[in-house]
PDB file of C-alpha atoms and ligand atoms in Angstrom:
ATOM      1  CA  MET A   1       9.243   3.675 -22.720  1.00  0.00           C
ATOM      2  CA  VAL A   2      13.047   3.616 -23.064  1.00  0.00           C
ATOM      3  CA  ILE A   3      14.525   2.449 -20.029  1.00  0.00           C
ATOM      4  CA  PRO A   4      17.942   3.743 -19.421  1.00  0.00           C
ATOM      5  CA  ASP A   5      21.027   1.927 -19.189  1.00  0.00           C
ATOM      6  CA  ALA A   6      22.322   2.955 -16.217  1.00  0.00           C
ATOM      7  CA  LEU A   7      18.912   2.360 -14.014  1.00  0.00           C
ATOM      8  CA  THR A   8      18.785  -1.229 -15.594  1.00  0.00           C
ATOM      9  CA  ARG A   9      21.826  -1.858 -14.467  1.00  0.00           C
ATOM     10  CA  ALA A  10      21.698  -0.395 -10.982  1.00  0.00           C
ATOM     11  CA  ILE A  11      18.535  -2.956 -10.700  1.00  0.00           C
ATOM     12  CA  ARG A  12      20.453  -6.143 -11.820  1.00  0.00           C
ATOM     13  CA  GLU A  13      22.999  -5.098  -9.854  1.00  0.00           C
ATOM     14  CA  ALA A  14      21.590  -4.487  -6.536  1.00  0.00           C
ATOM     15  CA  ARG A  15      22.290  -5.958  -3.498  1.00  0.00           C
ATOM     16  CA  HIS A  16      19.041  -4.956  -1.790  1.00  0.00           C
ATOM     17  CA  ILE A  17      15.741  -3.227  -3.512  1.00  0.00           C
ATOM     18  CA  CYS A  18      13.407  -1.650  -1.463  1.00  0.00           C
ATOM     19  CA  VAL A  19      10.073  -0.842  -3.129  1.00  0.00           C
ATOM     20  CA  LEU A  20       7.365   1.341  -1.435  1.00  0.00           C
ATOM     21  CA  THR A  21       3.685   1.428  -2.966  1.00  0.00           C
ATOM     22  CA  GLY A  22       0.793   3.150  -2.774  1.00  0.00           C
ATOM     23  CA  ALA A  23      -2.836   3.202  -3.756  1.00  0.00           C
ATOM     24  CA  GLY A  24      -2.038   4.164  -7.711  1.00  0.00           C
ATOM     25  CA  VAL A  25      -0.453   0.348  -7.913  1.00  0.00           C
ATOM     26  CA  SER A  26      -3.899  -1.055  -7.524  1.00  0.00           C
ATOM     27  CA  ALA A  27      -5.385   1.578  -9.245  1.00  0.00           C
ATOM     28  CA  GLU A  28      -5.352  -0.243 -12.664  1.00  0.00           C
ATOM     29  CA  SER A  29      -6.726  -3.503 -10.715  1.00  0.00           C
ATOM     30  CA  GLY A  30      -9.518  -1.323 -10.474  1.00  0.00           C
ATOM     31  CA  VAL A  31      -9.393  -0.607  -6.210  1.00  0.00           C
ATOM     32  CA  PRO A  32     -10.264   3.451  -6.608  1.00  0.00           C
ATOM     33  CA  THR A  33      -7.635   5.409  -4.351  1.00  0.00           C
ATOM     34  CA  PHE A  34      -8.377   7.065  -1.349  1.00  0.00           C
ATOM     35  CA  ARG A  35      -9.960   9.698  -2.624  1.00  0.00           C
ATOM     36  CA  ASP A  36     -11.671   8.013  -5.528  1.00  0.00           C
ATOM     37  CA  ALA A  37     -13.195   5.547  -2.784  1.00  0.00           C
ATOM     38  CA  MET A  38     -15.180   9.026  -1.462  1.00  0.00           C
ATOM     39  CA  VAL A  39     -17.671   8.489  -4.617  1.00  0.00           C
ATOM     40  CA  GLY A  40     -21.292   7.776  -4.786  1.00  0.00           C
ATOM     41  CA  LEU A  41     -22.547   6.620  -1.653  1.00  0.00           C
ATOM     42  CA  TRP A  42     -19.794   8.092   0.373  1.00  0.00           C
ATOM     43  CA  GLU A  43     -19.467  11.299  -1.542  1.00  0.00           C
ATOM     44  CA  LYS A  44     -21.023  13.436   1.544  1.00  0.00           C
ATOM     45  CA  HIS A  45     -18.680  11.816   4.446  1.00  0.00           C
ATOM     46  CA  ASP A  46     -15.505  13.694   5.510  1.00  0.00           C
ATOM     47  CA  PRO A  47     -12.463  10.958   5.435  1.00  0.00           C
ATOM     48  CA  HIS A  48     -11.651  11.842   9.207  1.00  0.00           C
ATOM     49  CA  GLN A  49     -15.119  10.050   9.549  1.00  0.00           C
ATOM     50  CA  LEU A  50     -14.848   7.138   7.921  1.00  0.00           C
ATOM     51  CA  ALA A  51     -10.953   6.531   8.969  1.00  0.00           C
ATOM     52  CA  THR A  52     -10.298   7.928  12.746  1.00  0.00           C
ATOM     53  CA  ARG A  53     -10.868   6.196  15.907  1.00  0.00           C
ATOM     54  CA  GLN A  54     -13.341   9.292  16.590  1.00  0.00           C
ATOM     55  CA  GLY A  55     -15.388   8.599  13.608  1.00  0.00           C
ATOM     56  CA  PHE A  56     -15.608   4.760  14.664  1.00  0.00           C
ATOM     57  CA  ALA A  57     -16.726   5.296  18.241  1.00  0.00           C
ATOM     58  CA  GLU A  58     -19.344   7.871  17.257  1.00  0.00           C
ATOM     59  CA  ASP A  59     -20.932   6.174  14.363  1.00  0.00           C
ATOM     60  CA  PRO A  60     -19.723   2.162  13.934  1.00  0.00           C
ATOM     61  CA  LYS A  61     -22.169   1.271  11.437  1.00  0.00           C
ATOM     62  CA  LEU A  62     -21.235   4.078   9.013  1.00  0.00           C
ATOM     63  CA  VAL A  63     -17.431   3.017   9.112  1.00  0.00           C
ATOM     64  CA  TRP A  64     -17.552  -0.692   9.188  1.00  0.00           C
ATOM     65  CA  GLY A  65     -20.285  -0.187   5.888  1.00  0.00           C
ATOM     66  CA  TRP A  66     -17.747   1.677   3.981  1.00  0.00           C
ATOM     67  CA  TYR A  67     -15.031  -1.284   4.630  1.00  0.00           C
ATOM     68  CA  GLN A  68     -17.475  -4.063   4.032  1.00  0.00           C
ATOM     69  CA  TRP A  69     -18.227  -1.979   0.553  1.00  0.00           C
ATOM     70  CA  ARG A  70     -14.426  -1.784  -0.053  1.00  0.00           C
ATOM     71  CA  ARG A  71     -13.699  -5.070   1.161  1.00  0.00           C
ATOM     72  CA  GLN A  72     -16.295  -6.237  -0.997  1.00  0.00           C
ATOM     73  CA  LEU A  73     -14.814  -3.941  -3.977  1.00  0.00           C
ATOM     74  CA  VAL A  74     -10.987  -5.686  -3.388  1.00  0.00           C
ATOM     75  CA  LEU A  75     -12.363  -9.332  -3.355  1.00  0.00           C
ATOM     76  CA  GLU A  76     -14.069  -8.643  -7.207  1.00  0.00           C
ATOM     77  CA  VAL A  77     -10.757  -7.804  -8.484  1.00  0.00           C
ATOM     78  CA  GLU A  78      -7.992  -9.206  -9.499  1.00  0.00           C
ATOM     79  CA  PRO A  79      -4.100  -8.425  -9.093  1.00  0.00           C
ATOM     80  CA  ASN A  80      -2.762  -6.712 -12.202  1.00  0.00           C
ATOM     81  CA  PRO A  81       0.209  -7.068 -14.378  1.00  0.00           C
ATOM     82  CA  GLY A  82       2.174  -4.336 -12.002  1.00  0.00           C
ATOM     83  CA  HIS A  83       1.669  -6.802  -8.629  1.00  0.00           C
ATOM     84  CA  VAL A  84       2.568  -9.859 -10.842  1.00  0.00           C
ATOM     85  CA  ALA A  85       5.992  -7.741 -11.981  1.00  0.00           C
ATOM     86  CA  LEU A  86       6.886  -7.090  -8.525  1.00  0.00           C
ATOM     87  CA  ALA A  87       6.302 -10.324  -7.239  1.00  0.00           C
ATOM     88  CA  GLU A  88       8.480 -11.467 -10.351  1.00  0.00           C
ATOM     89  CA  LEU A  89      11.209  -9.035  -9.059  1.00  0.00           C
ATOM     90  CA  GLU A  90      11.374 -10.710  -5.626  1.00  0.00           C
ATOM     91  CA  THR A  91      12.292 -14.497  -7.402  1.00  0.00           C
ATOM     92  CA  LEU A  92      15.023 -12.204  -9.481  1.00  0.00           C
ATOM     93  CA  ALA A  93      16.671 -10.293  -7.589  1.00  0.00           C
ATOM     94  CA  ASN A  94      19.550 -10.747  -5.229  1.00  0.00           C
ATOM     95  CA  ARG A  95      16.923  -9.441  -1.923  1.00  0.00           C
ATOM     96  CA  LEU A  96      14.038  -7.409  -2.485  1.00  0.00           C
ATOM     97  CA  THR A  97      11.449  -5.436   0.467  1.00  0.00           C
ATOM     98  CA  LEU A  98       8.514  -4.648  -0.471  1.00  0.00           C
ATOM     99  CA  ILE A  99       6.458  -2.488   2.134  1.00  0.00           C
ATOM    100  CA  THR A 100       2.974  -0.927   0.924  1.00  0.00           C
ATOM    101  CA  GLN A 101       0.677   1.426   1.782  1.00  0.00           C
ATOM    102  CA  ASN A 102      -2.177  -0.571   0.366  1.00  0.00           C
ATOM    103  CA  VAL A 103      -4.125  -2.113   2.792  1.00  0.00           C
ATOM    104  CA  ASP A 104      -5.987  -4.879  -0.295  1.00  0.00           C
ATOM    105  CA  GLY A 105      -3.810  -7.929   0.023  1.00  0.00           C
ATOM    106  CA  LEU A 106      -3.026  -7.879  -3.400  1.00  0.00           C
ATOM    107  CA  HIS A 107       0.460  -8.072  -3.841  1.00  0.00           C
ATOM    108  CA  GLN A 108       0.043 -11.347  -1.600  1.00  0.00           C
ATOM    109  CA  ARG A 109      -2.179 -12.468  -4.097  1.00  0.00           C
ATOM    110  CA  ALA A 110       0.077 -11.647  -6.739  1.00  0.00           C
ATOM    111  CA  GLY A 111       2.419 -14.514  -5.216  1.00  0.00           C
ATOM    112  CA  SER A 112       4.625 -11.623  -3.234  1.00  0.00           C
ATOM    113  CA  HIS A 113       5.965 -12.856   0.168  1.00  0.00           C
ATOM    114  CA  GLU A 114       8.092 -10.454   2.103  1.00  0.00           C
ATOM    115  CA  VAL A 115       5.588  -7.988   2.236  1.00  0.00           C
ATOM    116  CA  ILE A 116       5.451  -5.959   4.662  1.00  0.00           C
ATOM    117  CA  GLU A 117       1.879  -3.929   5.391  1.00  0.00           C
ATOM    118  CA  PHE A 118       2.306  -0.539   6.628  1.00  0.00           C
ATOM    119  CA  HIS A 119      -1.025   0.453   7.224  1.00  0.00           C
ATOM    120  CA  GLY A 120      -2.109  -2.720   7.851  1.00  0.00           C
ATOM    121  CA  ASN A 121      -5.169  -5.316   5.926  1.00  0.00           C
ATOM    122  CA  LEU A 122      -8.828  -4.700   5.363  1.00  0.00           C
ATOM    123  CA  PHE A 123      -9.544  -8.109   5.700  1.00  0.00           C
ATOM    124  CA  VAL A 124      -8.004  -8.402   9.539  1.00  0.00           C
ATOM    125  CA  ASP A 125     -10.116  -7.788  11.714  1.00  0.00           C
ATOM    126  CA  ARG A 126      -9.105  -6.020  15.762  1.00  0.00           C
ATOM    127  CA  CYS A 127     -11.089  -5.806  19.105  1.00  0.00           C
ATOM    128  CA  PHE A 128     -11.492  -1.558  18.933  1.00  0.00           C
ATOM    129  CA  GLU A 129     -10.760  -1.495  22.602  1.00  0.00           C
ATOM    130  CA  LYS A 130      -7.844  -3.970  22.864  1.00  0.00           C
ATOM    131  CA  GLY A 131      -6.334  -4.259  19.409  1.00  0.00           C
ATOM    132  CA  ASN A 132      -6.192  -7.876  19.792  1.00  0.00           C
ATOM    133  CA  ILE A 133      -6.782  -9.747  16.461  1.00  0.00           C
ATOM    134  CA  VAL A 134     -10.381 -11.462  16.266  1.00  0.00           C
ATOM    135  CA  ALA A 135     -11.586 -14.279  13.883  1.00  0.00           C
ATOM    136  CA  SER A 136     -13.121 -13.065  10.749  1.00  0.00           C
ATOM    137  CA  SER A 137     -15.706 -15.937  11.117  1.00  0.00           C
ATOM    138  CA  VAL A 138     -16.813 -13.820  14.534  1.00  0.00           C
ATOM    139  CA  GLN A 139     -20.641 -12.967  13.144  1.00  0.00           C
ATOM    140  CA  PRO A 140     -22.309  -9.582  14.301  1.00  0.00           C
ATOM    141  CA  ALA A 141     -25.551  -9.414  17.113  1.00  0.00           C
ATOM    142  CA  ALA A 142     -27.228  -7.231  14.071  1.00  0.00           C
ATOM    143  CA  GLU A 143     -27.026  -7.144  10.487  1.00  0.00           C
ATOM    144  CA  GLY A 144     -24.812  -4.301   9.210  1.00  0.00           C
ATOM    145  CA  GLU A 145     -23.357  -3.746  13.223  1.00  0.00           C
ATOM    146  CA  PRO A 146     -19.707  -4.594  13.392  1.00  0.00           C
ATOM    147  CA  PRO A 147     -19.373  -8.093  15.511  1.00  0.00           C
ATOM    148  CA  THR A 148     -18.082  -7.567  18.827  1.00  0.00           C
ATOM    149  CA  CYS A 149     -15.212  -9.200  20.597  1.00  0.00           C
ATOM    150  CA  PRO A 150     -15.350 -12.194  22.122  1.00  0.00           C
ATOM    151  CA  SER A 151     -13.683 -11.937  24.913  1.00  0.00           C
ATOM    152  CA  CYS A 152     -14.635  -8.131  25.985  1.00  0.00           C
ATOM    153  CA  GLY A 153     -17.365  -7.627  24.089  1.00  0.00           C
ATOM    154  CA  GLY A 154     -16.417  -4.273  22.415  1.00  0.00           C
ATOM    155  CA  PHE A 155     -17.451  -3.814  19.242  1.00  0.00           C
ATOM    156  CA  VAL A 156     -14.776  -5.418  16.256  1.00  0.00           C
ATOM    157  CA  ARG A 157     -12.940  -2.800  13.895  1.00  0.00           C
ATOM    158  CA  PRO A 158     -11.052  -3.237  10.427  1.00  0.00           C
ATOM    159  CA  GLY A 159      -7.070  -4.110  10.802  1.00  0.00           C
ATOM    160  CA  VAL A 160      -6.412  -0.554   9.176  1.00  0.00           C
ATOM    161  CA  VAL A 161      -4.354   2.470  10.240  1.00  0.00           C
ATOM    162  CA  TRP A 162      -6.383   4.890  10.678  1.00  0.00           C
ATOM    163  CA  PHE A 163      -5.555   9.081  10.549  1.00  0.00           C
ATOM    164  CA  GLY A 164      -3.563   9.872  13.672  1.00  0.00           C
ATOM    165  CA  GLU A 165      -2.958   6.344  14.778  1.00  0.00           C
ATOM    166  CA  ALA A 166       0.713   4.947  14.703  1.00  0.00           C
ATOM    167  CA  ILE A 167       2.296   2.407  12.322  1.00  0.00           C
ATOM    168  CA  PRO A 168       2.726  -1.456  13.908  1.00  0.00           C
ATOM    169  CA  GLU A 169       6.368  -1.092  15.514  1.00  0.00           C
ATOM    170  CA  ALA A 170       7.677  -4.209  13.524  1.00  0.00           C
ATOM    171  CA  ALA A 171       6.351  -2.555  10.301  1.00  0.00           C
ATOM    172  CA  LEU A 172       7.951   0.660  10.926  1.00  0.00           C
ATOM    173  CA  ALA A 173      11.269  -1.148  12.392  1.00  0.00           C
ATOM    174  CA  GLY A 174      11.349  -3.183   9.155  1.00  0.00           C
ATOM    175  CA  ALA A 175      11.277  -0.379   6.954  1.00  0.00           C
ATOM    176  CA  PHE A 176      13.293   1.734   8.145  1.00  0.00           C
ATOM    177  CA  ALA A 177      16.149  -0.901   8.095  1.00  0.00           C
ATOM    178  CA  ALA A 178      15.155  -1.384   4.445  1.00  0.00           C
ATOM    179  CA  ALA A 179      15.189   1.638   3.448  1.00  0.00           C
ATOM    180  CA  ARG A 180      18.380   2.398   5.463  1.00  0.00           C
ATOM    181  CA  ASP A 181      19.863  -0.701   4.110  1.00  0.00           C
ATOM    182  CA  CYS A 182      19.163  -1.102   0.095  1.00  0.00           C
ATOM    183  CA  ASP A 183      20.943   0.070  -2.540  1.00  0.00           C
ATOM    184  CA  VAL A 184      18.080   0.574  -4.728  1.00  0.00           C
ATOM    185  CA  TYR A 185      15.005   2.801  -3.694  1.00  0.00           C
ATOM    186  CA  LEU A 186      11.854   2.394  -5.997  1.00  0.00           C
ATOM    187  CA  SER A 187       8.536   4.795  -4.739  1.00  0.00           C
ATOM    188  CA  ILE A 188       5.859   3.262  -6.734  1.00  0.00           C
ATOM    189  CA  GLY A 189       2.417   5.026  -6.916  1.00  0.00           C
ATOM    190  CA  THR A 190       2.434   7.263  -4.010  1.00  0.00           C
ATOM    191  CA  SER A 191       1.871  10.678  -3.817  1.00  0.00           C
ATOM    192  CA  SER A 192       4.450  10.464  -0.675  1.00  0.00           C
ATOM    193  CA  GLU A 193       2.249  13.203   0.975  1.00  0.00           C
ATOM    194  CA  ILE A 194       1.822  11.224   4.542  1.00  0.00           C
ATOM    195  CA  ASP A 195       4.590  10.472   7.015  1.00  0.00           C
ATOM    196  CA  PRO A 196       6.377   8.263   7.682  1.00  0.00           C
ATOM    197  CA  ALA A 197       6.097   6.185   4.257  1.00  0.00           C
ATOM    198  CA  ALA A 198       6.853   9.539   2.883  1.00  0.00           C
ATOM    199  CA  GLY A 199       9.961   9.722   4.941  1.00  0.00           C
ATOM    200  CA  LEU A 200      11.634   6.444   3.644  1.00  0.00           C
ATOM    201  CA  PHE A 201      12.954   7.822   0.494  1.00  0.00           C
ATOM    202  CA  ASP A 202      14.801  10.644   2.763  1.00  0.00           C
ATOM    203  CA  ILE A 203      16.273   7.828   4.376  1.00  0.00           C
ATOM    204  CA  ALA A 204      17.314   5.524   1.208  1.00  0.00           C
ATOM    205  CA  ARG A 205      18.642   8.727  -0.811  1.00  0.00           C
ATOM    206  CA  SER A 206      20.929   9.972   2.274  1.00  0.00           C
ATOM    207  CA  SER A 207      21.928   6.229   2.822  1.00  0.00           C
ATOM    208  CA  GLY A 208      23.423   6.532  -0.843  1.00  0.00           C
ATOM    209  CA  ALA A 209      21.036   4.391  -3.146  1.00  0.00           C
ATOM    210  CA  THR A 210      19.801   4.877  -5.974  1.00  0.00           C
ATOM    211  CA  THR A 211      16.266   6.207  -6.274  1.00  0.00           C
ATOM    212  CA  VAL A 212      13.537   5.852  -8.805  1.00  0.00           C
ATOM    213  CA  GLU A 213       9.912   7.129  -8.724  1.00  0.00           C
ATOM    214  CA  ILE A 214       7.253   5.296 -10.950  1.00  0.00           C
ATOM    215  CA  ASN A 215       4.144   7.540 -11.080  1.00  0.00           C
ATOM    216  CA  ARG A 216       1.052   8.247 -13.673  1.00  0.00           C
ATOM    217  CA  ASP A 217       1.637  11.668 -12.401  1.00  0.00           C
ATOM    218  CA  VAL A 218       4.203  14.495 -10.729  1.00  0.00           C
ATOM    219  CA  THR A 219       4.503  14.519  -6.685  1.00  0.00           C
ATOM    220  CA  GLY A 220       6.215  16.097  -4.460  1.00  0.00           C
ATOM    221  CA  GLN A 221       9.003  14.293  -4.611  1.00  0.00           C
ATOM    222  CA  THR A 222       9.657  13.633  -8.402  1.00  0.00           C
ATOM    223  CA  ALA A 223      12.443  16.437  -8.763  1.00  0.00           C
ATOM    224  CA  HIS A 224      14.562  14.670  -6.448  1.00  0.00           C
ATOM    225  CA  PHE A 225      14.435  11.236  -7.621  1.00  0.00           C
ATOM    226  CA  ASP A 226      17.323   9.980  -9.941  1.00  0.00           C
ATOM    227  CA  PHE A 227      15.341   8.391 -12.170  1.00  0.00           C
ATOM    228  CA  VAL A 228      11.482   9.349 -13.357  1.00  0.00           C
ATOM    229  CA  LEU A 229       9.353   6.523 -15.125  1.00  0.00           C
ATOM    230  CA  SER A 230       6.173   8.697 -15.556  1.00  0.00           C
ATOM    231  CA  GLY A 231       3.431   6.076 -16.796  1.00  0.00           C
ATOM    232  CA  LYS A 232       1.064   3.618 -15.267  1.00  0.00           C
ATOM    233  CA  SER A 233       2.921   0.999 -12.539  1.00  0.00           C
ATOM    234  CA  GLY A 234       1.237  -1.678 -14.597  1.00  0.00           C
ATOM    235  CA  GLU A 235       2.802  -0.771 -17.709  1.00  0.00           C
ATOM    236  CA  VAL A 236       6.286   0.164 -16.673  1.00  0.00           C
ATOM    237  CA  LEU A 237       7.099  -2.238 -14.096  1.00  0.00           C
ATOM    238  CA  PRO A 238       6.746  -5.715 -16.631  1.00  0.00           C
ATOM    239  CA  GLN A 239       9.065  -3.319 -19.019  1.00  0.00           C
ATOM    240  CA  LEU A 240      11.112  -2.582 -16.490  1.00  0.00           C
ATOM    241  CA  VAL A 241      11.811  -6.047 -14.998  1.00  0.00           C
ATOM    242  CA  GLU A 242      11.970  -7.327 -18.624  1.00  0.00           C
ATOM    243  CA  SER A 243      14.946  -4.820 -19.518  1.00  0.00           C
ATOM    244  CA  ALA A 244      16.809  -5.661 -16.288  1.00  0.00           C
ATOM    245  CA  TYR A 245      16.643  -9.310 -16.429  1.00  0.00           C
ATOM    246  CA  LYS A 246      15.491 -10.808 -19.493  1.00  0.00           C
ATOM    247  CA  GLN A 247      17.881  -8.390 -22.191  1.00  0.00           C
ATOM    248  CA  ASP A 248      21.282  -7.831 -22.675  1.00  0.00           C
ATOM    249  CA  LEU A 249      22.738  -4.894 -21.697  1.00  0.00           C
TER     250      LEU A 249
HETATM  251  P1  LIG B   1      -2.899   8.284  -3.105  1.00  0.00           P
HETATM  252  O1  LIG B   1      -3.721   8.052  -3.374  1.00  0.00           O
HETATM  253  O2  LIG B   1      -2.578   9.223  -2.302  1.00  0.00           O
HETATM  254  O3  LIG B   1      -2.122   8.652  -3.812  1.00  0.00           O
HETATM  255  C1  LIG B   1      -1.644   7.363  -5.598  1.00  0.00           C
HETATM  256  C2  LIG B   1      -0.586   8.060  -6.437  1.00  0.00           C
HETATM  257  O4  LIG B   1      -1.232   7.351  -6.988  1.00  0.00           O
HETATM  258  C3  LIG B   1      -1.120   9.564  -7.197  1.00  0.00           C
HETATM  259  O5  LIG B   1       0.522  10.284  -7.389  1.00  0.00           O
HETATM  260  C4  LIG B   1      -1.159   8.706  -8.416  1.00  0.00           C
HETATM  261  O6  LIG B   1      -0.587   9.746  -9.062  1.00  0.00           O
HETATM  262  C5  LIG B   1      -0.627   7.381  -8.548  1.00  0.00           C
HETATM  263  N1  LIG B   1      -1.249   6.473  -9.707  1.00  0.00           N
HETATM  264  C6  LIG B   1      -2.482   6.513  -9.702  1.00  0.00           C
HETATM  265  N2  LIG B   1      -2.973   5.829 -10.628  1.00  0.00           N
HETATM  266  C7  LIG B   1      -1.595   4.972 -10.940  1.00  0.00           C
HETATM  267  C8  LIG B   1      -0.982   4.241 -11.745  1.00  0.00           C
HETATM  268  N3  LIG B   1      -2.124   3.091 -12.602  1.00  0.00           N
HETATM  269  N4  LIG B   1       0.160   3.935 -12.129  1.00  0.00           N
HETATM  270  C9  LIG B   1       1.133   4.367 -11.206  1.00  0.00           C
HETATM  271  N5  LIG B   1       0.654   5.538 -10.633  1.00  0.00           N
HETATM  272  C10 LIG B   1      -0.385   5.759 -10.348  1.00  0.00           C
HETATM  273  O7  LIG B   1      -2.173   6.883  -2.404  1.00  0.00           O
HETATM  274  P2  LIG B   1      -1.245   6.853  -1.256  1.00  0.00           P
HETATM  275  O8  LIG B   1       0.073   7.585  -1.823  1.00  0.00           O
HETATM  276  O9  LIG B   1      -1.277   4.824  -0.980  1.00  0.00           O
HETATM  277  O10 LIG B   1      -1.712   7.436  -0.016  1.00  0.00           O
HETATM  278  C11 LIG B   1      -3.219   6.755   0.578  1.00  0.00           C
HETATM  279  C12 LIG B   1      -3.230   6.508   1.898  1.00  0.00           C
HETATM  280  O11 LIG B   1      -4.707   5.880   1.204  1.00  0.00           O
HETATM  281  C13 LIG B   1      -2.562   5.301   2.113  1.00  0.00           C
HETATM  282  O12 LIG B   1      -1.839   5.126   3.220  1.00  0.00           O
HETATM  283  C14 LIG B   1      -3.369   3.748   1.895  1.00  0.00           C
HETATM  284  O13 LIG B   1      -3.411   3.466   3.062  1.00  0.00           O
HETATM  285  C15 LIG B   1      -4.562   4.243   1.182  1.00  0.00           C
HETATM  286  N6  LIG B   1      -5.338   3.395   0.902  1.00  0.00           N
HETATM  287  C16 LIG B   1      -4.977   2.330  -0.019  1.00  0.00           C
HETATM  288  C17 LIG B   1      -5.841   1.574  -0.705  1.00  0.00           C
HETATM  289  C18 LIG B   1      -5.429  -0.206  -1.368  1.00  0.00           C
HETATM  290  O14 LIG B   1      -5.150  -0.908  -0.631  1.00  0.00           O
HETATM  291  N7  LIG B   1      -5.735  -0.232  -2.471  1.00  0.00           N
HETATM  292  C19 LIG B   1      -6.536   2.178  -1.496  1.00  0.00           C
HETATM  293  C20 LIG B   1      -6.833   3.380  -1.195  1.00  0.00           C
HETATM  294  C21 LIG B   1      -6.456   4.031  -0.138  1.00  0.00           C
END
């Protein structure tokens, strides 16, 4: 892939790079995107049954089982060259804020430090009633059931943001501030259909940032980006970092 000189220069000279990643960045590690995760055992279920408060209240065992399956899947995979390139970019850039919609922790496992988890984390457990974090060492009373919260006795749920739930306040504030402040904005492996994450692009664009999309497919926002690098993030990102920091212009 040929990376345009103007983009190479914008990245190299950036004061603050803001990156938004989505499920596509983890696809090459073998983590299915949301749609691809609705397969096999889970095919017959509606996403709203597996990823809403109401679905959990109706059938905690089913929802907990789906998340246990996803956790196991993530534990069996490794960060891919796209994750690694973003961790390297953090060390090379003047300043970088990485906002992820992913809940798999693969950016941190690749070495990224400053990560804003917009949709929570698969490996953090919370009390379903009160939302406080519960130690993951707490064991369930019966096989297959969610554990119970040591302080209130209610069920424990995965610490991810379900459909209809608010984004954690600190994550939202940090992401909006970064989108407003950055001079380069990268949207990577996200279908950009879900607000408020999708709206970060508009904030960055109206603040005058150079905007870049990296995606295997066309999205609803593709036509509005300054630069579009079409391809797999695990292939495009290492080339982008190489061209911005390791080659003469
Ligand atoms: P999405 O599934 O809606 O979109 C994924 C995007 O990535 C698509 O545009 C697809 O064309 C693109 N893509 C797929 N493989 C790619 C690759 N190798 N390189 C570049 N692009 C690629 O994902 P989303 O926008 O993140 O939204 C779905 C929601 O589901 C998110 O909110 C997220 O929290 C959740 N989710 C997270 C994980 C995870 O943590 N890994 C996995 C599934 C779903």
